[in-house]
Short mmCIF file of C-alpha atoms and ligand atoms in Angstrom, two decimals:
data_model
loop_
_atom_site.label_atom_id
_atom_site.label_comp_id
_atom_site.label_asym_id
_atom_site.label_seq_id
_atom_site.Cartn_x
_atom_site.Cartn_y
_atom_site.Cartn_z
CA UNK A 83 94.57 73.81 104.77
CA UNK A 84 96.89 72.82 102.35
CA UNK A 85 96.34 72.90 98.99
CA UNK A 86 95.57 75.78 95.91
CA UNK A 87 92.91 78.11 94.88
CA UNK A 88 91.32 76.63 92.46
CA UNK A 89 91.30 78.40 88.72
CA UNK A 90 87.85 78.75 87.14
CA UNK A 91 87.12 80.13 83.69
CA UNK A 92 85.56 82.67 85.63
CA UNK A 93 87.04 85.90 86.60
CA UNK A 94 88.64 86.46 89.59
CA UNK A 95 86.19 89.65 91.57
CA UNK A 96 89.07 91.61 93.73
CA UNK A 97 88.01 93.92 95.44
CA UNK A 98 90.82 96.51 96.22
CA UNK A 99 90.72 98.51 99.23
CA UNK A 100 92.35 102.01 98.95
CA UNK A 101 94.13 103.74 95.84
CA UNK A 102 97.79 104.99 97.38
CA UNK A 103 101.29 103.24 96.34
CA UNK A 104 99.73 99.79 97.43
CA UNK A 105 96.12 100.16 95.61
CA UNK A 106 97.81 101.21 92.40
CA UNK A 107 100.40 98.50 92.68
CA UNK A 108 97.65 96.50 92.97
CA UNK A 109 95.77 97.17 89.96
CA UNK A 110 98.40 97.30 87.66
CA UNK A 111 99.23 94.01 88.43
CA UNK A 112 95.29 92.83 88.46
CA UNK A 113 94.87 95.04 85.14
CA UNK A 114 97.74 93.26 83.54
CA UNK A 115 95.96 90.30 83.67
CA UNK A 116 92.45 90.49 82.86
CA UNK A 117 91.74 87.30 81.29
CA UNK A 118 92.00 86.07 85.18
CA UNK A 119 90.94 89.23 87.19
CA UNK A 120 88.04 91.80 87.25
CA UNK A 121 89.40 94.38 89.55
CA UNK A 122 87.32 97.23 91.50
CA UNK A 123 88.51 99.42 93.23
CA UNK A 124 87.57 102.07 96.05
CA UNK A 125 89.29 105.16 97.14
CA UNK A 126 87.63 107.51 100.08
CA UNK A 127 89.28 110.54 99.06
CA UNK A 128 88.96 112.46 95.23
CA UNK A 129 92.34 111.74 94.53
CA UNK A 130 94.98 108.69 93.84
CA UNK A 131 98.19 108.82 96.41
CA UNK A 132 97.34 108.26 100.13
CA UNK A 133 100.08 109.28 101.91
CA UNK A 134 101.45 111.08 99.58
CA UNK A 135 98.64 113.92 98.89
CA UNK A 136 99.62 116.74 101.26
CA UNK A 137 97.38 118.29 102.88
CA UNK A 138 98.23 121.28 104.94
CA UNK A 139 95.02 121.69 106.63
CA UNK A 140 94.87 119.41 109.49
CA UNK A 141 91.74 117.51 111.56
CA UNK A 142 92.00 120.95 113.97
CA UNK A 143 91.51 123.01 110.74
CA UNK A 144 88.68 121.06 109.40
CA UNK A 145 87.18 119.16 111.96
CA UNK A 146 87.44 115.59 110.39
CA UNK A 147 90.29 113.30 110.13
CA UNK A 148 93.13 113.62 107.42
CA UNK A 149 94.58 111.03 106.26
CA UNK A 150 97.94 112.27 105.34
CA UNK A 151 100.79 112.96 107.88
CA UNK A 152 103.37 114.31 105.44
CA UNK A 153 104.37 117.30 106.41
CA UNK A 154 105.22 120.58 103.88
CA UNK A 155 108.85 120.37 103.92
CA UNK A 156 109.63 116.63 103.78
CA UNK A 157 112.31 115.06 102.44
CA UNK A 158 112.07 111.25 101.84
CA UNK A 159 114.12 108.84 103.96
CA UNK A 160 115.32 106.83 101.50
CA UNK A 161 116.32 107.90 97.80
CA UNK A 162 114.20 108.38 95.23
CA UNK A 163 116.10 105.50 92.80
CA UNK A 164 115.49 102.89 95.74
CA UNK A 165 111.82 103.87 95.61
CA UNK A 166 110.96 103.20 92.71
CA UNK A 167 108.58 99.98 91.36
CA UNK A 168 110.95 97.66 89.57
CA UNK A 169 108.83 98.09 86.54
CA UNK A 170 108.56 101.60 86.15
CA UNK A 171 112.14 103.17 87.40
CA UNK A 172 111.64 106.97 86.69
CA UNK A 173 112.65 108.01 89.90
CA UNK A 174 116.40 108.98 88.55
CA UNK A 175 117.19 112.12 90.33
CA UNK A 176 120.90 111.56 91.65
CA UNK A 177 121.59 114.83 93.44
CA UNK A 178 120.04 115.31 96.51
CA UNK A 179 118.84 111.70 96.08
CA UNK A 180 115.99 112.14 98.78
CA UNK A 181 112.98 113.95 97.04
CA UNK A 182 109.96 115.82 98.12
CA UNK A 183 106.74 114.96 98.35
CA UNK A 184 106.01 116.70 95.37
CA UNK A 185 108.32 114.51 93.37
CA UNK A 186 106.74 110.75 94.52
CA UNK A 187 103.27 112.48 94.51
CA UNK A 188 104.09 113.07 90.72
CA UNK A 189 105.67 109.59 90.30
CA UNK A 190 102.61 107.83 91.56
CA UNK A 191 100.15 109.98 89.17
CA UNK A 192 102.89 109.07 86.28
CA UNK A 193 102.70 105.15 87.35
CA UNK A 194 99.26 105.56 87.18
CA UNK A 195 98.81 107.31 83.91
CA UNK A 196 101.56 104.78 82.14
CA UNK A 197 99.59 102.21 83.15
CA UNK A 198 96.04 103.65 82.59
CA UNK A 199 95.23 102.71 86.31
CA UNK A 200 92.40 105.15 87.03
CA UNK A 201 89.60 103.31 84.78
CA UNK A 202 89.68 101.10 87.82
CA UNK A 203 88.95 103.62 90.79
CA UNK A 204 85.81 104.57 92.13
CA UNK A 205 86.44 107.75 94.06
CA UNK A 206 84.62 109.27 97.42
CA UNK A 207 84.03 105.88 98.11
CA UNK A 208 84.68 104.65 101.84
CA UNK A 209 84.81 100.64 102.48
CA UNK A 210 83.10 100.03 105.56
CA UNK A 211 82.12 96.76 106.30
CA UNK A 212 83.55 93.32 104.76
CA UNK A 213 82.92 90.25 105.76
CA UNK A 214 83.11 86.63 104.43
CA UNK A 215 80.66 84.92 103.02
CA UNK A 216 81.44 81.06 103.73
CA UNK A 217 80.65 78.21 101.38
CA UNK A 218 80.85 75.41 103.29
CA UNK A 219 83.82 74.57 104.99
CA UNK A 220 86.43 74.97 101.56
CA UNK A 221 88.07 78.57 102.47
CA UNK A 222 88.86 78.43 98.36
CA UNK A 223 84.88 79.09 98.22
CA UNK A 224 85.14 81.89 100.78
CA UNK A 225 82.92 85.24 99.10
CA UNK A 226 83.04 88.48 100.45
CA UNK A 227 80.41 90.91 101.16
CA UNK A 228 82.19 94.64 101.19
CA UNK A 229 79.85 97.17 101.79
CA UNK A 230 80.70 101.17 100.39
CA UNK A 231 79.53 104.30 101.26
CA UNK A 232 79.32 107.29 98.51
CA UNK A 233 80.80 110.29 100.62
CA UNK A 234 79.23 112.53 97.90
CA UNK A 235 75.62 110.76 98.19
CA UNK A 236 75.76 109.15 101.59
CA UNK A 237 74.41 105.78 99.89
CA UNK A 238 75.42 102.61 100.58
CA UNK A 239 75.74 99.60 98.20
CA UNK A 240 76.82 96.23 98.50
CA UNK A 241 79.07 94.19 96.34
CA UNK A 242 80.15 90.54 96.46
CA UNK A 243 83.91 89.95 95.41
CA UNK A 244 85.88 86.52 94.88
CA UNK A 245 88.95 88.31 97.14
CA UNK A 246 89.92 91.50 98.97
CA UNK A 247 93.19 93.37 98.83
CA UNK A 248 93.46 95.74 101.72
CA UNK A 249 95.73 98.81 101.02
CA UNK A 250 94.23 101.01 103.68
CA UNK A 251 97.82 102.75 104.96
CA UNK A 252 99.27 102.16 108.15
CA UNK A 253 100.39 106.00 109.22
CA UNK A 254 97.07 108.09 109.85
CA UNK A 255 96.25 106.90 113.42
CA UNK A 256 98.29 108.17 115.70
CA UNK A 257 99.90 105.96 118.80
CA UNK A 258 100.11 108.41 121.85
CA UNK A 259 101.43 106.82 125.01
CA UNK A 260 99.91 107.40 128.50
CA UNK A 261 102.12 109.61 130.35
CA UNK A 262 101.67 109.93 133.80
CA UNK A 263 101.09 114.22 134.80
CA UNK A 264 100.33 114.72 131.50
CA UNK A 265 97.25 116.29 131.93
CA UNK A 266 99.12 118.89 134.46
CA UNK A 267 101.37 120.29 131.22
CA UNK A 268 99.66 123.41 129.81
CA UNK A 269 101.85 123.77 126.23
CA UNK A 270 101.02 122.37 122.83
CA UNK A 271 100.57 119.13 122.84
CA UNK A 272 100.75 117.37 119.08
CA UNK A 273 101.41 114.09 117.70
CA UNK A 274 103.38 114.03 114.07
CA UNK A 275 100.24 113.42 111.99
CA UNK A 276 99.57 117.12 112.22
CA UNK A 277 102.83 118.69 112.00
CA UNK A 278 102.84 120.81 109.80
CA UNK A 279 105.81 123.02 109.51
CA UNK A 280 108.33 124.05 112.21
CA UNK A 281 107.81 128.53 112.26
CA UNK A 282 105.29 127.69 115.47
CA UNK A 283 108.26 126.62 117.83
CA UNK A 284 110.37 130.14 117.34
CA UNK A 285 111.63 130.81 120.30
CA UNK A 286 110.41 127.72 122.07
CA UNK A 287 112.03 124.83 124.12
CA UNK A 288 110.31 121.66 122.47
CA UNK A 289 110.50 118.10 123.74
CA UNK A 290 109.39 115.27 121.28
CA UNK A 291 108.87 111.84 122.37
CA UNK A 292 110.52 109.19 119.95
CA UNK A 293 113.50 108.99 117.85
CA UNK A 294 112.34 107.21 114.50
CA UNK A 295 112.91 108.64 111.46
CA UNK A 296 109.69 111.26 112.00
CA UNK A 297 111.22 112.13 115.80
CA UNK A 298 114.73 112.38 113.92
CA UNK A 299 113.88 114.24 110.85
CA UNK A 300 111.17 116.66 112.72
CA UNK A 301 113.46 117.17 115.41
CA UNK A 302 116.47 118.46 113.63
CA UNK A 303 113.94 120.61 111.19
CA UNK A 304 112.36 122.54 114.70
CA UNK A 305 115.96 123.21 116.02
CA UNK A 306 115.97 126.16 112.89
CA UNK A 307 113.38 127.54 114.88
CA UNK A 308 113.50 126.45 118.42
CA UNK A 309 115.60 127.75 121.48
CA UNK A 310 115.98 123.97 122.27
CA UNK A 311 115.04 120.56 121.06
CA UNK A 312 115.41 117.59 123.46
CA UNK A 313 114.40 114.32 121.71
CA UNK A 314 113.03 111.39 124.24
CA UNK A 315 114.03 107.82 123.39
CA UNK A 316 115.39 104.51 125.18
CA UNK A 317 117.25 103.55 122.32
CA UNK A 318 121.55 103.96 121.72
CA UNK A 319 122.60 107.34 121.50
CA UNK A 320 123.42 108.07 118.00
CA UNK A 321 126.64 108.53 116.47
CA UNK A 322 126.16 111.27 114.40
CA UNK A 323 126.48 114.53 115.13
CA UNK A 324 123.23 117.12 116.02
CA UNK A 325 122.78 120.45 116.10
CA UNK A 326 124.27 122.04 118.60
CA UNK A 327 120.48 122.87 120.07
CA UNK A 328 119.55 119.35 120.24
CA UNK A 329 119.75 116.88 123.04
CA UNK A 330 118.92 113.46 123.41
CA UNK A 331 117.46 112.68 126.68
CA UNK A 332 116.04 109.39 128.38
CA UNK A 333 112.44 108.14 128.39
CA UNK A 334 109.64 110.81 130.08
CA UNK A 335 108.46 108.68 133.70
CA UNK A 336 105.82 111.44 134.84
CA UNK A 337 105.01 115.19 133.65
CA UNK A 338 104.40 118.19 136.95
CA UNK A 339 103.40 121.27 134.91
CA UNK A 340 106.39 121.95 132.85
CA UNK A 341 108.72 119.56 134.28
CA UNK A 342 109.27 116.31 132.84
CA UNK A 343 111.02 113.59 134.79
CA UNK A 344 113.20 111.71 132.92
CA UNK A 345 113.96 107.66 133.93
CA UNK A 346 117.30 108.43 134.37
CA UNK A 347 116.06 110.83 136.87
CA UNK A 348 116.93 114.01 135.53
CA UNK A 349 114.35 116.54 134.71
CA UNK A 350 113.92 119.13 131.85
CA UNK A 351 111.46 121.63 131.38
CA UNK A 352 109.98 122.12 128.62
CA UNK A 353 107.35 124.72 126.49
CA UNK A 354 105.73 122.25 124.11
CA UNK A 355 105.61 118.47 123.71
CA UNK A 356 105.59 116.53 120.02
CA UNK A 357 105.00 113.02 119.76
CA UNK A 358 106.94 111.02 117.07
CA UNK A 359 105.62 107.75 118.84
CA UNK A 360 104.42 106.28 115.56
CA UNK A 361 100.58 105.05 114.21
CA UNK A 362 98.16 101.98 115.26
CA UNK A 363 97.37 99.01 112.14
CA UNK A 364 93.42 99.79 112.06
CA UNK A 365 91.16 97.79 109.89
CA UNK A 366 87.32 99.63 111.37
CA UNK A 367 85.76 97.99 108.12
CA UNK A 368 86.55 94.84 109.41
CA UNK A 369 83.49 92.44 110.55
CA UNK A 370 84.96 90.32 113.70
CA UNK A 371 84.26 87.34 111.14
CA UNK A 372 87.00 88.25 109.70
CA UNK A 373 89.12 87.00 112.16
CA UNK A 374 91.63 89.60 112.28
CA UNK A 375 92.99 91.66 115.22
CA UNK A 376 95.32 94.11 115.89
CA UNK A 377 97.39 93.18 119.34
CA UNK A 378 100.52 95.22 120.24
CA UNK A 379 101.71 96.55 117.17
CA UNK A 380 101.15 93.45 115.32
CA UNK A 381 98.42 92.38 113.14
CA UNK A 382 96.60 88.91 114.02
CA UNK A 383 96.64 86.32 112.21
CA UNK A 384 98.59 86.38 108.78
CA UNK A 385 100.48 83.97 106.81
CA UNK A 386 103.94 85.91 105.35
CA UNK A 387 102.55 89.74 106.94
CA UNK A 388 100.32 89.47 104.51
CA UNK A 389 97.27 86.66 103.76
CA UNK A 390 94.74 85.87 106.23
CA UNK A 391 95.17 82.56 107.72
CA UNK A 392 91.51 81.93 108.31
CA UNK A 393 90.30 83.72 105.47
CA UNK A 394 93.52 83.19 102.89
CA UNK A 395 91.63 85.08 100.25
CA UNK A 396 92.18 88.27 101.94
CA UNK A 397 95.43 89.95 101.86
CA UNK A 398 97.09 92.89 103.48
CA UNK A 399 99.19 94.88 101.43
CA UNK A 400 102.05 96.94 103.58
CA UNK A 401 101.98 95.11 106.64
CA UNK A 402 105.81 95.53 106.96
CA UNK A 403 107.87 98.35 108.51
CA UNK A 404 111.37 99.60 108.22
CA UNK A 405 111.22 98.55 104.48
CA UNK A 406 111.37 99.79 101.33
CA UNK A 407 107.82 99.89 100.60
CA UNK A 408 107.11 100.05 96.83
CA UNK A 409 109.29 97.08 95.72
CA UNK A 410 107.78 94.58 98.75
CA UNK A 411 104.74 96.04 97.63
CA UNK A 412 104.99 94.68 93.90
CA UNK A 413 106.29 91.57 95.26
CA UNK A 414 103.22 91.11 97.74
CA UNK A 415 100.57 92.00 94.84
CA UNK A 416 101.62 89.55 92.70
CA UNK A 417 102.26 86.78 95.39
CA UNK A 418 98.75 87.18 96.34
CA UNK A 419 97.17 86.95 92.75
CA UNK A 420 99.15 83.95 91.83
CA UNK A 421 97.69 82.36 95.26
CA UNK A 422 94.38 83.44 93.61
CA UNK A 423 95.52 81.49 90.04
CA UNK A 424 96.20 78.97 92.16
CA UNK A 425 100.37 79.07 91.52
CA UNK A 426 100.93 79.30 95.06
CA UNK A 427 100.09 76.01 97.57
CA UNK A 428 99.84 77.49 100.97
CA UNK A 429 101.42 75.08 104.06
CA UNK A 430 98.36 73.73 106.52
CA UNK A 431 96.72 75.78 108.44
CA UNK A 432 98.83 74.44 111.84
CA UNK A 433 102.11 76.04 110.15
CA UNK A 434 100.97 78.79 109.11
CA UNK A 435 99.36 79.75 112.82
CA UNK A 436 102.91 78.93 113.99
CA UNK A 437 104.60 81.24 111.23
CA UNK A 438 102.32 84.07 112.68
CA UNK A 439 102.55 83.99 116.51
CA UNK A 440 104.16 87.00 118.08
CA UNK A 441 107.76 86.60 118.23
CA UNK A 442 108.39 90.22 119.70
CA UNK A 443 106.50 93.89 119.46
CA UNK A 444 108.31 94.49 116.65
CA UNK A 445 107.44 91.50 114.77
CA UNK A 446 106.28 93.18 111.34
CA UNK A 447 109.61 95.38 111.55
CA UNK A 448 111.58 93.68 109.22
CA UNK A 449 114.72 95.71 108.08
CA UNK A 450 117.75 92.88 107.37
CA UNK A 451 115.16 90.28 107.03
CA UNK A 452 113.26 92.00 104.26
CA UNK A 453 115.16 90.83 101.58
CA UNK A 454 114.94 86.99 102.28
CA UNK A 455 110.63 87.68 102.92
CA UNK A 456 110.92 89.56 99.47
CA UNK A 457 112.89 86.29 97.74
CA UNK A 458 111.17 83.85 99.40
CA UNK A 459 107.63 85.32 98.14
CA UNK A 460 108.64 85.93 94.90
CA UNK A 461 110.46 82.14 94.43
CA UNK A 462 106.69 80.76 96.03
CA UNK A 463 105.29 82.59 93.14
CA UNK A 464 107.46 82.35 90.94
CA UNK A 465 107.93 85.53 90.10
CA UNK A 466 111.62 87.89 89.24
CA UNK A 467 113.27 88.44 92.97
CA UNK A 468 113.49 92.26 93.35
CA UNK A 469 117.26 93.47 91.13
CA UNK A 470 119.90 93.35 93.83
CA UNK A 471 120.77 96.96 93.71
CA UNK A 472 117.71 97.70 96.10
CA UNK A 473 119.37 95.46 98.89
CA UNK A 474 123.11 97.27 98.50
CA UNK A 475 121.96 100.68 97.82
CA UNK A 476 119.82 100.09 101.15
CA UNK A 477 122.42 98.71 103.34
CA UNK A 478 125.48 101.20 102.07
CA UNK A 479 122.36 104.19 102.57
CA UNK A 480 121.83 103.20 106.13
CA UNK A 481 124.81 103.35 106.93
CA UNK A 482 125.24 106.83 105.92
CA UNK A 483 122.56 107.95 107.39
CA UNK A 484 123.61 106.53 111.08
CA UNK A 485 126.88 108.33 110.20
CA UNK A 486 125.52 111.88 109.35
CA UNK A 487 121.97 112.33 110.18
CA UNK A 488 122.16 115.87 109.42
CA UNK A 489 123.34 115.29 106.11
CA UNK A 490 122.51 111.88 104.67
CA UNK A 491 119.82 113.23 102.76
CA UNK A 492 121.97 115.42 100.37
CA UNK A 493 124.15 112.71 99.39
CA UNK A 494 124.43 111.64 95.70
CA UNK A 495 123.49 107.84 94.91
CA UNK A 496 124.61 106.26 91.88
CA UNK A 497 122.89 102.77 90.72
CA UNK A 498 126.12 101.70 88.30
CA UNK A 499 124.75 98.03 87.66
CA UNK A 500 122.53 95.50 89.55
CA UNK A 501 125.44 94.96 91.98
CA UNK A 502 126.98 98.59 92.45
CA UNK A 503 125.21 101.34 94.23
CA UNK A 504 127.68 104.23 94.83
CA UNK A 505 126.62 106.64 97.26
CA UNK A 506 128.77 109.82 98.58
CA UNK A 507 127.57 112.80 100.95
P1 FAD B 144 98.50 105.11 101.80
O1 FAD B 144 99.43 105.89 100.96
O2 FAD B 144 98.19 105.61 103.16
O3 FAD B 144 97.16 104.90 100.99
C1 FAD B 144 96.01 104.31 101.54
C2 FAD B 144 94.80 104.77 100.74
O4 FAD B 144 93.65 104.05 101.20
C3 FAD B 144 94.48 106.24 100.93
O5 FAD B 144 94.32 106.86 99.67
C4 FAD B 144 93.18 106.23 101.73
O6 FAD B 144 92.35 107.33 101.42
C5 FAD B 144 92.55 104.93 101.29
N1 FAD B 144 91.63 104.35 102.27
C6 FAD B 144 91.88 104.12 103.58
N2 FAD B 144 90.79 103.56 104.17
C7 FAD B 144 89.86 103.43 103.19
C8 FAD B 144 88.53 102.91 103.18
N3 FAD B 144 87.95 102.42 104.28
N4 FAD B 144 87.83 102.93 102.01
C9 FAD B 144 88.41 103.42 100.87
N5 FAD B 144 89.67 103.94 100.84
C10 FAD B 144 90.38 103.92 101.99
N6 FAD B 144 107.88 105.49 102.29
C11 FAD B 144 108.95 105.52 101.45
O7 FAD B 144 109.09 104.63 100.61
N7 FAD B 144 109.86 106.54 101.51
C12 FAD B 144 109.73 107.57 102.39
O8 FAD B 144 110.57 108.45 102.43
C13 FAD B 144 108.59 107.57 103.25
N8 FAD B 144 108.40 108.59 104.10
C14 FAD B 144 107.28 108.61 104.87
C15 FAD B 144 107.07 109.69 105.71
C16 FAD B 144 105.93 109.76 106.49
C17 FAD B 144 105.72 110.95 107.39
C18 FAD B 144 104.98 108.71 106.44
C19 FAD B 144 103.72 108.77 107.25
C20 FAD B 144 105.18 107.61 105.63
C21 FAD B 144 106.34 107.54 104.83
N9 FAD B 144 106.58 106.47 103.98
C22 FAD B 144 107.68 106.48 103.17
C23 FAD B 144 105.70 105.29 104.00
C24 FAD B 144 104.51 105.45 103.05
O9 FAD B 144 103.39 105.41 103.84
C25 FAD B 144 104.53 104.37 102.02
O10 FAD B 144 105.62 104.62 101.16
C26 FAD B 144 103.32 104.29 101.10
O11 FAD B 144 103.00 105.54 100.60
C27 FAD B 144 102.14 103.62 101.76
O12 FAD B 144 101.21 103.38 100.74
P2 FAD B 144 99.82 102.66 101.04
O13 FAD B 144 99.12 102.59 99.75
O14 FAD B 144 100.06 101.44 101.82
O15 FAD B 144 99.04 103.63 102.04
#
């Protein structure tokens, strides 16, 4: 499968898939070129943001899905500076350097304004179908039929694009486990997505399943409220300190009423249960011809996290967790357009199936290795790496915030030069 997209006088049709912090990195990039590219773009909702339009109403409240799981009193978990796109740094608040979601809500719509993004958008517009069109056997051919719904309306059109760009989100379906009992427990059961606030556990002992940084920051937010907070993980026990009405406890094996029995075999008993067990990749719009599948936490098949091996003029934007999002993001974008000028040779289709197979669960989960996947996409395209102050600010920030959990988010961060981050709590 070797070889390039071939470049035509004729403009590139991208279709792009969602209008969060992917979507709009997306068309900035598409609408900074649009000699090559004729972007259009759909959003379900009224509004640009995704994730980061709070809602406080939740499914419960309103009977249909949200797509949102901030929650009203979140703090970021990473600093505002290291946030922000590398071509639009206005994210300079130093003191406490994690923000609300007020503040990146209001960075996005400033992005988006600087940029004149929302020409682009079609609102109340839900994606759901797309499927390739194939032109003989050349995958450079490959059309797409995407097919929209008009929430307002309820019609449905069809459009043909040269490409899609998915920026769907990856954090509105929620993962719950199966827990043996756990239809014999009679408290409030929740997953994260619809947390809300923390007043409802006064007085409450609360259990939550899952220590990453929702299970974490949740946690030590319900302990204001709660008689007791144990939080349910297999991983090390943390360094840092808690508060003093917070206990880490093994995994849950089965639930009897209010008793949960522990794999270490201890048992607590608890009022209310809150999972913090993370979100499923789902892709509904998908047609099977599309040749994508989600299997244990990873998505199936794509080149880098991000193109489509059978289908290479698809890409997903945000594959990738424990990241910082916006940068890859920026870097993804504009790997996948120059694919689409044809700047970018992709290796045969043998390699890339190798470069995609599962290595472990956690396969998308990045974290060190994000910085060589951000360099080594941006060298293939040759595009500027990311400045270097996003991998040190990261790295000295982590390990902050495995030293003082309680704290880390109040520290002051610094960015002095490309190569010096300073960061004290
Ligand atoms: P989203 O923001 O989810 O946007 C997807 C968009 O696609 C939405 O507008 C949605 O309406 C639209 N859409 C979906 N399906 C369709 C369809 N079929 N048709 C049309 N439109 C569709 N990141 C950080 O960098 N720092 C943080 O501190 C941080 N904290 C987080 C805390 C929580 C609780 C969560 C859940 C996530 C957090 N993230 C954080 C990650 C965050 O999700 C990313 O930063 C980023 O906002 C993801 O952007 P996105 O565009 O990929 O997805």
């Amino acid at each position: 499968m070797s070889g390039n997209i071939e470049t035509t006088r004729k403009k590139i049709k991208v279709c792009v898939i969602g209008a969060g912090a992917a979507g709009l990195c997306a068309i900035r990039h598409l609408s900074n070129d649009l000699i090559s590219f004729e972007p259009a773009v759909f959003e379900q909702s009224e509004v640009i943001g995704g994730t980061w339009v709070y809602s406080e109403k939740t499914q419960a409240d309103i009977g249909h899905p949200i797509h949102s799981s901030i929650y009203k009193n979140l703090r970021t978990n990473l600093p505002l500076q290291l946030m922000n796109f590398p071509d639009f740094q206005r994210m300079d608040q130093t003191e406490p350097s994690c923000g609300t979601h007020e503040q990146v809500l209001k960075y996005l719509l400033d992005y988006a304004d600087h940029f004149n993004l929302c020409q682009f958008i079609q609102f109340n517009m839900k994606v759901i179908n797309v499927e390739p069109i194939l032109k003989e056997e050349d995958w450079r051919k490959t059309e797409w039929k995407v097919t929209i719904k008009n929430l307002k309306t309820d019609l449905v059109e069809e459009n043909n694009f040269d490409a899609v760009l998915i920026c769907n989100g990856h954090y509105s379906e929620p993962k719950i486990p199966k827990i043996s009992g756990i239809e014999t427990f009679s408290g409030n059961v929740m997953h994260s997505h619809d947390y809300r606030s923390p007043e409802k556990y006064s007085g409450k002992t609360v259990i939550i399943l899952g220590a990453g940084p929702s299970g974490i920051d949740i946690g030590i937010e319900i302990t204001g409220f709660a008689t007791h907070v144990y939080l349910s993980h297999n991983g090390p026990r943390f360094s840092s300190a808690l508060p003093p009405n917070m206990t880490e406890i093994t995994r849950v094996k089965f639930v009897n009423g209010n008793e949960f029995h522990l794999t270490d075999a201890t048992t607590v008993i608890a009022d209310d249960l809150l999972y913090c067990t993370g979100y499923n990749f789902s892709f509904l719009f998908l047609d099977e011809t599309c040749h994508i599948k989600v299997d244990n936490d990873h998505v199936n098949m794509l080149f880098n996290h991000l193109i489509n091996i059978k289908h290479p003029k698809m890409a997903f934007v945000g594959i990738p967790f424990k990241v910082i999002p916006f940068p890859m993001f920026h870097i993804q974008v504009q790997y996948f357009l120059q694919l689409l000028k044809g700047q970018v040779t992709l290796p045969s289709l043998e390699v890339m199936i190798e470069d995609s197979k599962v290595k472990t669960k956690k396969t998308h989960a990045l974290e060190a290795f994000q910085w060589e996947y951000n360099d080594y996409l941006a060298d293939a395209a040759g595009i500027d790496r990311l400045p270097k102050f996003y991998k040190i600010g990261y790295s000295e920030w982590s390990v902050k915030r495995t030293e003082n959990l309680l704290r880390y988010k109040y520290s002051k961060i610094e960015i002095i030069d490309d190569q010096t981050v300073k960061i004290s709590i």
